[in-house]
Coordinates of C-alpha atoms in Angstrom, one line a residue:
M296 CA 8.7 4.5 34.2
V297 CA 6.5 1.5 34.2
H298 CA 5.6 0.0 30.8
S299 CA 2.8 -2.3 29.8
D300 CA 3.6 -5.9 28.9
S301 CA 2.3 -5.1 25.5
D302 CA 5.2 -2.8 24.7
P303 CA 8.1 -4.2 22.6
P304 CA 11.6 -3.7 24.2
L305 CA 12.2 -0.5 22.3
L306 CA 13.8 1.3 25.3
N307 CA 16.3 -1.5 25.8
H308 CA 17.3 -1.6 22.1
Y309 CA 17.6 2.2 21.9
G310 CA 19.7 2.2 25.0
T311 CA 22.1 -0.3 23.5
L312 CA 22.4 1.9 20.4
L313 CA 23.2 4.9 22.6
C314 CA 25.9 3.0 24.4
H315 CA 27.6 2.1 21.2
S316 CA 27.0 5.3 19.3
T317 CA 30.0 7.3 18.2
Q318 CA 30.8 11.0 17.9
C319 CA 29.9 10.9 14.2
D320 CA 26.3 10.2 15.0
E321 CA 24.7 13.5 14.6
P322 CA 22.1 14.2 17.2
Q323 CA 18.5 15.0 16.2
T324 CA 17.4 18.5 17.0
R325 CA 13.7 19.6 17.3
V326 CA 12.9 22.7 15.3
T327 CA 9.6 24.3 14.7
M328 CA 8.1 22.9 11.5
E329 CA 5.8 24.7 9.1
E330 CA 2.4 23.0 9.1
C331 CA 1.1 22.3 5.6
Q332 CA -2.3 21.3 4.1
L333 CA -1.7 18.7 1.5
P334 CA -3.6 19.1 -1.8
L335 CA -7.2 18.0 -1.0
I336 CA -9.1 16.2 -3.7
D337 CA -12.8 15.3 -3.6
L338 CA -13.3 12.0 -5.4
C339 CA -17.0 12.7 -5.8
D340 CA -16.0 14.8 -8.8
L341 CA -14.9 11.7 -10.6
G342 CA -18.6 10.6 -10.8
S343 CA -19.9 14.0 -12.0
D344 CA -22.1 14.2 -15.0
D345 CA -20.0 17.1 -16.2
E346 CA -17.0 15.8 -18.1
M347 CA -15.0 19.0 -17.4
V348 CA -15.4 18.4 -13.6
R349 CA -14.2 14.8 -14.0
R350 CA -11.2 15.9 -16.1
A351 CA -10.4 18.6 -13.5
C352 CA -10.4 16.1 -10.7
A353 CA -8.1 13.6 -12.5
A354 CA -5.8 16.5 -13.4
A355 CA -5.6 17.6 -9.8
I356 CA -4.6 14.0 -8.8
C357 CA -1.8 14.0 -11.4
K358 CA -0.6 17.5 -10.6
A359 CA -0.4 16.7 -6.8
S360 CA 1.5 13.5 -7.6
S361 CA 4.0 15.5 -9.7
E362 CA 4.4 18.5 -7.5
W363 CA 4.0 17.0 -4.0
G364 CA 4.2 13.2 -4.3
F365 CA 1.5 13.3 -1.6
F366 CA -2.2 14.3 -1.6
Q367 CA -5.4 13.8 0.4
V368 CA -8.7 12.4 -0.8
V369 CA -12.2 12.8 0.6
N370 CA -15.4 11.0 -0.4
H371 CA -13.1 8.1 -1.2
G372 CA -15.8 5.4 -0.6
I373 CA -14.4 3.9 2.6
S374 CA -17.0 4.5 5.3
S375 CA -16.1 6.2 8.6
Q376 CA -17.8 3.2 10.3
L377 CA -15.4 0.8 8.7
V378 CA -12.4 3.0 9.6
D379 CA -13.6 3.2 13.2
K380 CA -14.0 -0.6 13.4
M381 CA -10.5 -1.2 11.9
R382 CA -9.0 1.2 14.5
S383 CA -10.9 -0.5 17.3
E384 CA -9.6 -3.9 16.3
Q385 CA -6.1 -2.6 15.8
V386 CA -6.1 -1.2 19.3
K387 CA -7.0 -4.6 20.7
L388 CA -4.3 -6.2 18.6
F389 CA -1.5 -4.0 19.7
R390 CA -2.6 -4.2 23.3
A391 CA -1.9 -7.9 23.3
P392 CA 1.2 -9.0 25.3
F393 CA 4.4 -8.5 23.5
E394 CA 5.2 -12.2 23.6
T395 CA 1.9 -13.0 22.0
K396 CA 2.6 -10.6 19.2
A397 CA 6.2 -11.7 18.7
T398 CA 5.8 -15.5 18.9
S399 CA 2.3 -16.6 18.1
G400 CA 2.5 -16.2 14.3
L401 CA -0.3 -13.7 14.1
L402 CA -1.1 -12.2 10.7
N403 CA 1.2 -14.4 8.7
N404 CA 3.9 -14.0 11.3
S405 CA 4.5 -10.5 10.1
Y406 CA 5.0 -8.6 13.4
R407 CA 8.0 -6.4 13.5
W408 CA 9.3 -3.7 15.9
G409 CA 12.1 -1.1 16.1
S410 CA 14.9 -1.2 13.6
P411 CA 16.9 -4.4 13.7
R412 CA 19.5 -3.1 11.3
A413 CA 20.0 0.2 13.1
T414 CA 23.7 0.9 14.1
C415 CA 23.1 4.3 15.7
P416 CA 20.2 6.1 17.4
N417 CA 19.3 8.2 14.3
Q418 CA 18.5 5.0 12.4
F419 CA 16.0 3.8 15.0
S420 CA 12.2 3.8 14.6
W421 CA 10.1 3.8 17.8
S422 CA 7.3 1.7 16.4
E423 CA 5.8 -1.7 15.9
A424 CA 3.9 -3.0 12.9
Y425 CA 2.3 -5.9 11.0
H426 CA 2.9 -6.1 7.3
V427 CA 0.3 -8.5 5.9
P428 CA 0.1 -9.7 2.2
L429 CA -3.4 -9.2 0.9
T430 CA -3.4 -12.9 -0.1
K431 CA -3.3 -13.8 3.6
V432 CA -5.8 -11.2 4.9
S433 CA -8.8 -13.6 4.7
D434 CA -6.8 -16.7 5.9
E435 CA -8.5 -17.8 9.1
A436 CA -5.3 -19.4 10.4
C437 CA -3.6 -16.0 10.6
Y438 CA -5.8 -14.6 13.4
G439 CA -5.5 -16.9 16.4
D440 CA -7.8 -15.6 19.1
F441 CA -8.5 -12.3 17.2
K442 CA -11.5 -13.7 15.5
S443 CA -13.4 -10.4 15.0
L444 CA -10.3 -8.8 13.4
R445 CA -10.6 -11.1 10.3
E446 CA -14.0 -9.8 9.0
V447 CA -13.1 -6.1 9.6
M448 CA -9.6 -6.4 8.1
T449 CA -10.9 -8.3 5.0
C450 CA -13.5 -5.6 4.3
F451 CA -11.0 -2.8 4.9
A452 CA -8.4 -4.4 2.7
A453 CA -10.9 -4.9 -0.1
A454 CA -12.1 -1.2 0.1
M455 CA -8.5 0.1 0.1
S456 CA -7.6 -2.1 -2.9
E457 CA -10.5 -0.8 -4.9
L458 CA -9.4 2.8 -4.2
S459 CA -5.8 2.0 -5.2
R460 CA -7.0 0.6 -8.5
L461 CA -9.0 3.7 -9.2
L462 CA -6.1 6.1 -8.4
A463 CA -3.5 4.0 -10.2
G464 CA -5.8 3.9 -13.3
I465 CA -6.0 7.7 -13.4
L466 CA -2.3 8.2 -12.9
T467 CA -1.3 5.7 -15.5
E468 CA -3.8 7.0 -18.0
N469 CA -2.3 10.4 -17.7
L470 CA 1.1 9.0 -18.8
G471 CA -0.3 8.0 -22.1
H472 CA 0.2 4.2 -21.8
W473 CA -2.8 3.1 -19.9
K474 CA -3.8 -0.5 -20.3
Q475 CA -6.3 -2.4 -18.2
A476 CA -4.0 -5.4 -18.1
S477 CA -1.3 -3.1 -16.6
I478 CA -3.6 -1.9 -13.8
S479 CA -4.6 -5.5 -13.1
N480 CA -0.9 -6.4 -12.6
I481 CA -0.2 -3.4 -10.5
C482 CA -3.1 -3.9 -8.2
D483 CA -3.2 -7.6 -8.1
E484 CA -3.6 -8.8 -4.5
T485 CA -0.5 -11.0 -4.8
T486 CA 1.5 -7.8 -4.9
C487 CA -0.3 -5.8 -2.3
F488 CA 0.1 -5.5 1.5
L489 CA -1.8 -4.1 4.4
R490 CA 0.4 -2.6 7.0
L491 CA -0.8 -1.9 10.6
N492 CA 1.4 0.6 12.4
H493 CA 1.6 1.6 16.1
Y494 CA 3.8 4.3 17.5
P495 CA 3.9 3.8 21.3
A496 CA 4.5 6.8 23.5
C497 CA 8.2 7.4 23.9
P498 CA 9.4 8.1 27.5
I499 CA 12.7 9.5 26.4
S500 CA 12.5 12.5 24.0
P501 CA 10.3 13.9 21.3
E502 CA 13.3 14.0 19.0
I503 CA 13.2 10.2 18.5
F504 CA 11.7 9.1 15.2
G505 CA 8.5 7.1 15.1
L506 CA 9.6 6.2 11.6
V507 CA 13.0 7.2 10.2
P508 CA 13.2 9.4 7.1
H509 CA 12.6 7.3 4.0
T510 CA 10.8 7.0 0.6
D511 CA 8.4 4.2 0.0
S512 CA 10.0 1.6 -2.2
D513 CA 6.6 0.4 -3.6
F514 CA 4.2 1.8 -6.2
L515 CA 1.5 3.6 -4.3
T516 CA 0.6 4.0 -0.6
I517 CA -2.7 4.9 0.9
L518 CA -2.5 5.9 4.6
C519 CA -5.3 6.1 7.1
Q520 CA -3.8 8.4 9.8
D521 CA -5.1 9.2 13.2
Q522 CA -5.6 12.7 14.6
V523 CA -2.5 12.7 16.8
G524 CA -0.4 13.6 13.7
G525 CA 3.4 13.3 13.4
L526 CA 3.8 12.8 9.6
Q527 CA 6.3 15.1 8.0
L528 CA 7.5 15.3 4.4
M529 CA 10.1 17.1 2.4
K530 CA 8.8 20.0 0.4
D531 CA 11.0 22.5 -1.4
S532 CA 14.1 21.2 0.5
K533 CA 12.6 21.6 3.9
W534 CA 10.5 19.4 6.3
V535 CA 6.9 20.4 6.7
T536 CA 4.3 18.9 9.1
V537 CA 1.1 17.4 7.6
K538 CA -2.0 18.6 9.3
P539 CA -4.3 15.6 10.1
N540 CA -7.7 15.6 8.4
K541 CA -10.2 13.2 10.0
D542 CA -12.2 12.8 6.8
A543 CA -9.3 12.2 4.4
L544 CA -6.9 9.4 3.4
I545 CA -3.4 10.3 2.5
V546 CA -2.0 9.0 -0.8
N547 CA 1.7 9.0 -1.7
I548 CA 3.8 7.9 -4.7
G549 CA 6.4 5.2 -4.2
D550 CA 9.8 4.7 -5.8
L551 CA 8.6 2.2 -8.4
F552 CA 5.9 4.6 -9.7
Q553 CA 8.4 7.4 -10.0
A554 CA 10.7 5.1 -12.0
W555 CA 7.8 3.8 -14.1
S556 CA 6.6 7.3 -14.9
N557 CA 10.1 8.5 -15.9
D558 CA 10.1 10.9 -12.9
V559 CA 6.7 12.5 -13.9
Y560 CA 5.5 11.5 -10.4
K561 CA 7.6 12.1 -7.3
S562 CA 8.4 9.7 -4.5
V563 CA 9.1 12.1 -1.6
E564 CA 11.1 11.6 1.6
H565 CA 8.9 11.5 4.7
K566 CA 9.2 10.5 8.4
G567 CA 7.1 10.0 11.5
I568 CA 7.8 12.2 14.5
Q569 CA 7.1 10.9 18.0
R570 CA 4.3 12.5 20.0
T571 CA 3.5 12.3 23.7
S572 CA 0.6 9.9 23.1
S573 CA 0.7 6.7 21.1
R574 CA -0.5 6.7 17.5
R575 CA -2.0 4.0 15.2
C576 CA -2.5 4.1 11.5
Q577 CA -3.2 1.7 8.7
K578 CA -1.4 1.6 5.3
N579 CA -2.7 -0.4 2.4
R580 CA 0.4 -0.9 0.3
V581 CA 0.5 -1.9 -3.4
Q582 CA 4.1 -3.0 -3.7
G583 CA 4.8 -1.8 -7.2
W584 CA 4.7 -2.6 -10.9
P585 CA 5.3 -5.0 -12.4
S586 CA 5.2 -7.0 -9.2
Q587 CA 4.0 -4.5 -6.6
V588 CA 1.6 -1.7 -5.6
S589 CA 1.2 0.0 -2.1
T590 CA -2.0 1.2 -0.4

């Protein structure tokens, strides 16, 4: 199979892991997953003139964070035009030659691929990503020849950060110890990251993870997913597939928020499953209180 020169050497790395794998490495098996619809919350209700409607919306956010650890939001204030521009720029970025991505210092030299610490195939993620601190998003020196990416990414990061502050405020107020200073610390741009993910098409098998099972270590994550799908999460001790919604953003609780809430909110294990076509998505990550939040 011929690969583009934009592809990282995922196949070579995975092959090396296969050669060194042992009998104790349990093979992944594909089973039919139940498709779920995450709790869907219309944030327009937060601006309602009816106090009962506002309270019900906030309560739905908190309930989903406690029972699911994941939920979807619509009418979130981030325009479809901005999302489309971000995706278009992301496509151009990941189509750059691998050597350019790996060695040119783009986006604060934050390019990563695969799983460098993997010791067996089941620990390997078939993906590539940029993990950019928000403090560097507007830095012109980070963009090299990708001049048009800077303006779009700056607008996108600002919009996602505003949304993260709104949601974090609602969730912390529900805990009974809301303070504006705390929200400012949680959502300060020095503790936030914007992550650009790409899951190249895998020529081997659909059983390979796009992203291995994990919980997010940060405070809060907001995910802008494409329509190819592949996100699965653990619900009631079984894996379920999240049905994509083109109008929604996905929000999930991280480990730090679970700890800070004394387990009121749940950080839930999730993974990315490979599809036959490549996928791209954006995460704005606030890396957790007191020093992080994820969006």
